[in-house]
Tab-separated table of C-alpha atoms and ligand atoms in Angstrom:
chain	number	residue	atom	x	y	z
A	1	MET	CA	35.920	-15.353	-38.995
A	2	LYS	CA	35.200	-12.721	-36.354
A	3	ARG	CA	34.472	-14.311	-32.987
A	4	LYS	CA	30.934	-13.799	-31.705
A	5	THR	CA	30.729	-11.692	-28.567
A	6	PRO	CA	29.617	-13.761	-25.573
A	7	LEU	CA	26.409	-12.747	-23.838
A	8	VAL	CA	24.827	-13.490	-20.467
A	9	VAL	CA	21.175	-12.576	-19.976
A	10	GLY	CA	19.342	-12.642	-16.648
A	11	ASN	CA	15.652	-13.456	-17.031
A	12	TRP	CA	14.012	-12.304	-13.800
A	13	LYS	CA	10.615	-13.663	-14.889
A	14	MET	CA	7.848	-12.422	-12.514
A	15	ASN	CA	10.365	-11.459	-9.811
A	16	PRO	CA	11.082	-9.730	-7.481
A	17	ALA	CA	7.895	-8.724	-5.677
A	18	THR	CA	8.695	-5.047	-5.143
A	19	LEU	CA	10.223	-2.143	-7.009
A	20	LEU	CA	12.707	-1.597	-4.200
A	21	GLU	CA	14.048	-5.134	-4.488
A	22	ALA	CA	14.266	-4.800	-8.274
A	23	GLU	CA	16.244	-1.576	-7.946
A	24	LYS	CA	18.597	-3.139	-5.390
A	25	LEU	CA	19.252	-6.110	-7.640
A	26	ALA	CA	19.833	-3.856	-10.652
A	27	VAL	CA	22.302	-1.726	-8.674
A	28	ALA	CA	24.180	-4.845	-7.551
A	29	VAL	CA	24.411	-6.194	-11.120
A	30	ALA	CA	25.441	-2.790	-12.494
A	31	LYS	CA	28.163	-2.395	-9.857
A	32	ASN	CA	30.002	-5.367	-11.329
A	33	GLN	CA	29.688	-4.110	-14.908
A	34	LYS	CA	31.170	-0.668	-15.083
A	35	LYS	CA	33.587	-1.333	-17.925
A	36	ALA	CA	32.870	-2.679	-21.376
A	37	THR	CA	34.357	-6.126	-20.854
A	38	GLU	CA	33.152	-9.414	-22.276
A	39	PRO	CA	30.700	-11.017	-21.955
A	40	LEU	CA	27.932	-8.559	-22.698
A	41	VAL	CA	25.501	-8.583	-19.792
A	42	ALA	CA	21.774	-7.908	-19.958
A	43	ILE	CA	18.861	-8.164	-17.525
A	44	ALA	CA	15.156	-8.701	-18.120
A	45	PRO	CA	12.997	-7.329	-15.299
A	46	PRO	CA	9.186	-7.477	-15.365
A	47	PHE	CA	7.518	-4.741	-17.477
A	48	PRO	CA	6.526	-2.445	-14.549
A	49	PHE	CA	10.163	-2.240	-13.381
A	50	LEU	CA	11.788	-1.555	-16.765
A	51	THR	CA	12.059	2.213	-16.383
A	52	ALA	CA	13.405	2.158	-12.824
A	53	VAL	CA	15.859	-0.649	-13.565
A	54	GLY	CA	16.913	1.178	-16.741
A	55	LYS	CA	17.859	4.188	-14.620
A	56	LYS	CA	19.859	2.083	-12.171
A	57	ILE	CA	21.933	0.469	-14.932
A	58	ALA	CA	22.312	3.642	-17.018
A	59	THR	CA	25.922	4.288	-16.024
A	60	SER	CA	26.943	0.649	-16.436
A	61	THR	CA	27.386	-1.542	-19.521
A	62	VAL	CA	24.361	-3.688	-18.618
A	63	SER	CA	21.625	-3.732	-21.261
A	64	LEU	CA	17.891	-3.736	-20.662
A	65	VAL	CA	15.771	-6.640	-21.914
A	66	ALA	CA	11.993	-7.070	-22.122
A	67	GLN	CA	10.500	-10.482	-21.411
A	68	ASP	CA	7.938	-10.349	-24.209
A	69	VAL	CA	6.498	-8.025	-26.851
A	70	SER	CA	3.172	-7.597	-28.588
A	71	THR	CA	2.638	-8.828	-32.139
A	72	GLU	CA	0.886	-5.503	-32.805
A	73	PRO	CA	2.451	-2.067	-33.339
A	74	LEU	CA	-0.005	0.143	-31.396
A	75	GLY	CA	-3.676	0.462	-30.528
A	76	ALA	CA	-6.528	-1.286	-28.771
A	77	PHE	CA	-4.743	-4.327	-27.318
A	78	THR	CA	-5.363	-4.262	-23.577
A	79	GLY	CA	-2.484	-5.556	-21.505
A	80	GLU	CA	-0.021	-5.649	-24.397
A	81	VAL	CA	3.269	-3.753	-24.692
A	82	SER	CA	4.603	-2.752	-28.099
A	83	ALA	CA	8.116	-3.014	-29.521
A	84	ALA	CA	8.243	0.751	-30.056
A	85	GLN	CA	7.305	1.342	-26.402
A	86	LEU	CA	10.024	-1.042	-25.237
A	87	ARG	CA	12.587	0.624	-27.457
A	88	ASN	CA	11.445	3.995	-26.135
A	89	LEU	CA	12.061	2.778	-22.556
A	90	GLY	CA	15.628	1.873	-23.463
A	91	CYS	CA	15.356	-1.859	-24.115
A	92	SER	CA	17.943	-3.327	-26.467
A	93	TYR	CA	16.758	-6.941	-26.441
A	94	VAL	CA	13.493	-8.811	-26.094
A	95	ILE	CA	12.941	-12.440	-25.121
A	96	ILE	CA	10.518	-14.080	-27.544
A	97	GLY	CA	8.904	-17.511	-27.385
A	98	HIS	CA	10.031	-18.423	-23.888
A	99	SER	CA	8.656	-21.866	-23.083
A	100	GLU	CA	6.640	-20.394	-20.204
A	101	ARG	CA	4.847	-18.164	-22.722
A	102	ARG	CA	4.497	-20.982	-25.251
A	103	ALA	CA	2.885	-23.012	-22.423
A	104	MET	CA	0.342	-20.184	-22.051
A	105	GLY	CA	-0.647	-20.708	-25.681
A	106	GLU	CA	1.827	-18.650	-27.700
A	107	THR	CA	2.085	-20.072	-31.225
A	108	ASP	CA	4.915	-20.231	-33.782
A	109	GLU	CA	2.961	-17.771	-35.884
A	110	GLN	CA	2.825	-15.225	-33.053
A	111	ILE	CA	6.515	-15.757	-32.407
A	112	GLN	CA	7.252	-15.026	-36.077
A	113	LYS	CA	5.287	-11.778	-35.862
A	114	LYS	CA	7.019	-10.766	-32.633
A	115	VAL	CA	10.464	-11.379	-34.129
A	116	LEU	CA	9.637	-9.248	-37.165
A	117	ILE	CA	8.221	-6.372	-35.148
A	118	ALA	CA	11.170	-6.480	-32.732
A	119	LEU	CA	13.682	-6.286	-35.590
A	120	LYS	CA	11.741	-3.461	-37.192
A	121	ASN	CA	12.058	-1.516	-33.930
A	122	LYS	CA	15.759	-2.281	-33.511
A	123	LEU	CA	15.318	-4.677	-30.616
A	124	THR	CA	17.459	-7.810	-30.723
A	125	PRO	CA	15.178	-10.842	-30.378
A	126	ILE	CA	16.351	-13.603	-28.060
A	127	VAL	CA	14.298	-16.457	-29.460
A	128	CYS	CA	13.865	-19.438	-27.161
A	129	ILE	CA	13.674	-22.948	-28.554
A	130	GLY	CA	13.892	-26.378	-26.936
A	131	GLU	CA	12.157	-29.681	-26.464
A	132	ARG	CA	9.776	-30.628	-23.660
A	133	GLU	CA	11.448	-33.978	-23.139
A	134	ARG	CA	14.053	-36.231	-24.658
A	135	ASP	CA	13.292	-39.569	-26.242
A	136	ALA	CA	15.698	-42.427	-26.920
A	137	HIS	CA	15.190	-42.144	-30.694
A	138	GLY	CA	16.365	-38.550	-30.927
A	139	ASN	CA	13.006	-37.186	-32.110
A	140	PHE	CA	13.672	-34.097	-30.025
A	141	PHE	CA	16.183	-33.066	-32.680
A	142	ASN	CA	13.354	-32.960	-35.243
A	143	PHE	CA	11.355	-30.801	-32.882
A	144	VAL	CA	14.193	-28.313	-32.414
A	145	GLU	CA	14.746	-28.308	-36.193
A	146	SER	CA	11.064	-27.512	-36.790
A	147	GLN	CA	11.291	-24.539	-34.398
A	148	ILE	CA	14.335	-23.182	-36.254
A	149	ARG	CA	12.683	-23.739	-39.630
A	150	SER	CA	9.587	-21.867	-38.466
A	151	LEU	CA	11.832	-18.909	-37.695
A	152	ALA	CA	13.697	-19.280	-40.986
A	153	LYS	CA	10.415	-19.034	-42.921
A	154	ILE	CA	10.259	-15.339	-42.155
A	155	ILE	CA	13.882	-14.386	-41.535
A	156	GLY	CA	16.443	-13.936	-44.299
A	157	PRO	CA	20.199	-14.475	-43.982
A	158	THR	CA	20.951	-10.865	-43.028
A	159	GLU	CA	18.295	-10.781	-40.315
A	160	ILE	CA	19.102	-14.147	-38.757
A	161	LYS	CA	22.570	-12.835	-37.863
A	162	LYS	CA	20.900	-10.157	-35.719
A	163	ILE	CA	19.010	-12.746	-33.679
A	164	VAL	CA	20.079	-14.582	-30.561
A	165	ILE	CA	18.845	-18.166	-30.306
A	166	ALA	CA	18.534	-19.519	-26.778
A	167	TYR	CA	18.371	-23.284	-26.545
A	168	GLU	CA	16.394	-23.997	-23.389
A	169	PRO	CA	15.270	-27.614	-23.011
A	170	ILE	CA	12.032	-27.320	-21.050
A	171	TRP	CA	12.939	-30.256	-18.810
A	172	ALA	CA	15.941	-28.257	-17.591
A	173	ILE	CA	14.195	-24.971	-16.798
A	174	GLY	CA	13.816	-24.276	-13.098
A	175	THR	CA	14.160	-27.976	-12.315
A	176	GLY	CA	17.809	-28.268	-11.362
A	177	ASN	CA	18.153	-30.884	-14.152
A	178	THR	CA	20.790	-29.113	-16.189
A	179	ALA	CA	21.672	-30.515	-19.584
A	180	THR	CA	25.176	-31.972	-19.557
A	181	ALA	CA	27.981	-30.101	-21.276
A	182	GLN	CA	27.909	-32.887	-23.902
A	183	ASP	CA	24.164	-32.334	-24.471
A	184	VAL	CA	24.829	-28.627	-24.958
A	185	LYS	CA	27.745	-29.215	-27.342
A	186	GLU	CA	25.691	-31.741	-29.346
A	187	MET	CA	22.834	-29.242	-29.631
A	188	GLN	CA	25.208	-26.419	-30.565
A	189	LEU	CA	26.519	-28.534	-33.465
A	190	PHE	CA	22.987	-29.523	-34.418
A	191	ILE	CA	21.643	-25.955	-34.454
A	192	VAL	CA	24.604	-24.805	-36.563
A	193	SER	CA	23.986	-27.716	-38.962
A	194	VAL	CA	20.289	-26.788	-39.350
A	195	LEU	CA	21.151	-23.119	-39.884
A	196	THR	CA	23.767	-24.211	-42.436
A	197	LYS	CA	21.155	-26.266	-44.342
A	198	VAL	CA	18.717	-23.365	-44.326
A	199	TYR	CA	21.168	-20.501	-44.934
A	200	SER	CA	24.885	-21.187	-45.329
A	201	ARG	CA	27.793	-22.200	-43.151
A	202	ALA	CA	29.083	-18.618	-43.028
A	203	THR	CA	25.684	-17.321	-41.892
A	204	ALA	CA	25.143	-20.153	-39.402
A	205	GLU	CA	28.434	-19.407	-37.711
A	206	LYS	CA	27.440	-15.802	-37.103
A	207	VAL	CA	24.273	-16.535	-35.115
A	208	CYS	CA	24.727	-16.081	-31.375
A	209	LEU	CA	23.610	-19.190	-29.447
A	210	LEU	CA	22.867	-19.306	-25.734
A	211	TYR	CA	22.083	-22.175	-23.394
A	212	GLY	CA	19.447	-21.831	-20.689
A	213	GLY	CA	18.066	-24.194	-18.055
A	214	SER	CA	19.285	-24.422	-14.441
A	215	VAL	CA	22.568	-22.619	-15.101
A	216	LYS	CA	24.240	-22.078	-11.735
A	217	PRO	CA	27.642	-20.872	-10.520
A	218	ASN	CA	28.759	-24.480	-10.038
A	219	ASN	CA	27.989	-25.704	-13.558
A	220	ALA	CA	28.495	-22.566	-15.671
A	221	LEU	CA	32.203	-23.005	-16.367
A	222	GLU	CA	31.889	-26.558	-17.663
A	223	LEU	CA	28.735	-25.794	-19.645
A	224	HIS	CA	30.406	-22.795	-21.220
A	225	GLN	CA	33.790	-24.310	-21.986
A	226	GLN	CA	32.569	-27.656	-23.249
A	227	GLY	CA	29.144	-26.649	-24.511
A	228	GLU	CA	30.700	-23.998	-26.741
A	229	MET	CA	27.698	-21.731	-27.042
A	230	GLN	CA	28.190	-17.970	-26.692
A	231	GLY	CA	26.752	-17.665	-23.200
A	232	PHE	CA	23.648	-18.198	-21.111
A	233	LEU	CA	20.057	-17.226	-20.497
A	234	VAL	CA	19.833	-17.479	-16.724
A	235	GLY	CA	16.597	-17.621	-14.725
A	236	GLY	CA	16.671	-18.396	-10.996
A	237	ALA	CA	20.384	-17.689	-10.494
A	238	SER	CA	20.047	-14.198	-11.983
A	239	LEU	CA	17.991	-13.146	-8.952
A	240	LYS	CA	21.064	-13.342	-6.731
A	241	ALA	CA	23.648	-10.772	-7.788
A	242	GLU	CA	26.530	-12.895	-6.476
A	243	ASP	CA	25.418	-16.002	-8.377
A	244	PHE	CA	24.847	-14.004	-11.538
A	245	LYS	CA	28.296	-12.458	-11.163
A	246	ALA	CA	29.883	-15.898	-10.814
A	247	ILE	CA	28.125	-17.098	-13.993
A	248	ILE	CA	29.336	-14.007	-15.870
A	249	LYS	CA	32.840	-14.734	-14.623
A	250	ALA	CA	32.637	-18.306	-15.909
A	251	VAL	CA	31.877	-16.969	-19.388
A	252	GLN	CA	34.843	-14.574	-19.127
A	253	GLN	CA	37.324	-17.387	-18.679
B	1	LIG	P1	16.326	-21.296	-14.887
B	1	LIG	O1	15.471	-20.549	-16.030
B	1	LIG	O2	17.755	-20.803	-15.020
B	1	LIG	O3	15.689	-20.899	-13.594
B	1	LIG	O4	16.233	-22.754	-15.178
B	1	LIG	C1	15.989	-20.315	-17.314
B	1	LIG	C2	14.949	-19.621	-18.166
B	1	LIG	O5	13.778	-20.009	-18.097
B	1	LIG	O6	15.253	-18.676	-18.920
């Protein structure tokens, strides 16, 4: 089987405060990614900075990512940004269903629509899943399974291979409470087993899986080597070019 290409995505969230800082950060990330080496590297600035950041990374191998997308194609939807517009700005990926958006009321149904419209516009969806907390009885596995099954309702075997699934346990995001490498490995096996039940083993093995939640330079190597996902979705640490570089390096090894 062909090995899946590793991927590291920096989710800047609602940072930094100014365009100048965003451009500086983009330049610093791009400087380290001039050649097409693995892992693939991508950054997700806030919407207003997409164009400027896109220009700064244009001569590098870094890809542009949007942090969200509208369920609708075009029209009277104040404040929304469409998949076609994002594609037109040069985005290759879009984060969908991040827990911070789910916490603001985003539903599984909206996530399904966003995934479909992203695929239609040739954006690779990075779909975030993950439990709020862990219980001793392992019910969080059922929760993660239900999130994957909700996705599978609308995505066939060909399409699912074009999607990136980011496992981000909510208790680990921005808290410093990283999942252990064993937790990540266990979840990697579990997600593959659910995808196998729903599709097939061959299909399941082709879906790119990322881990996200307090990934830092000092834990990335262990999480990557023992967790055996294809890379990371990085929040806080992606705002410091040096930290982001160190995480990328951990995935290279
Ligand atoms: P964090 O965020 O790395 O700051 O925990 C990860 C994410 O929310 O994507």
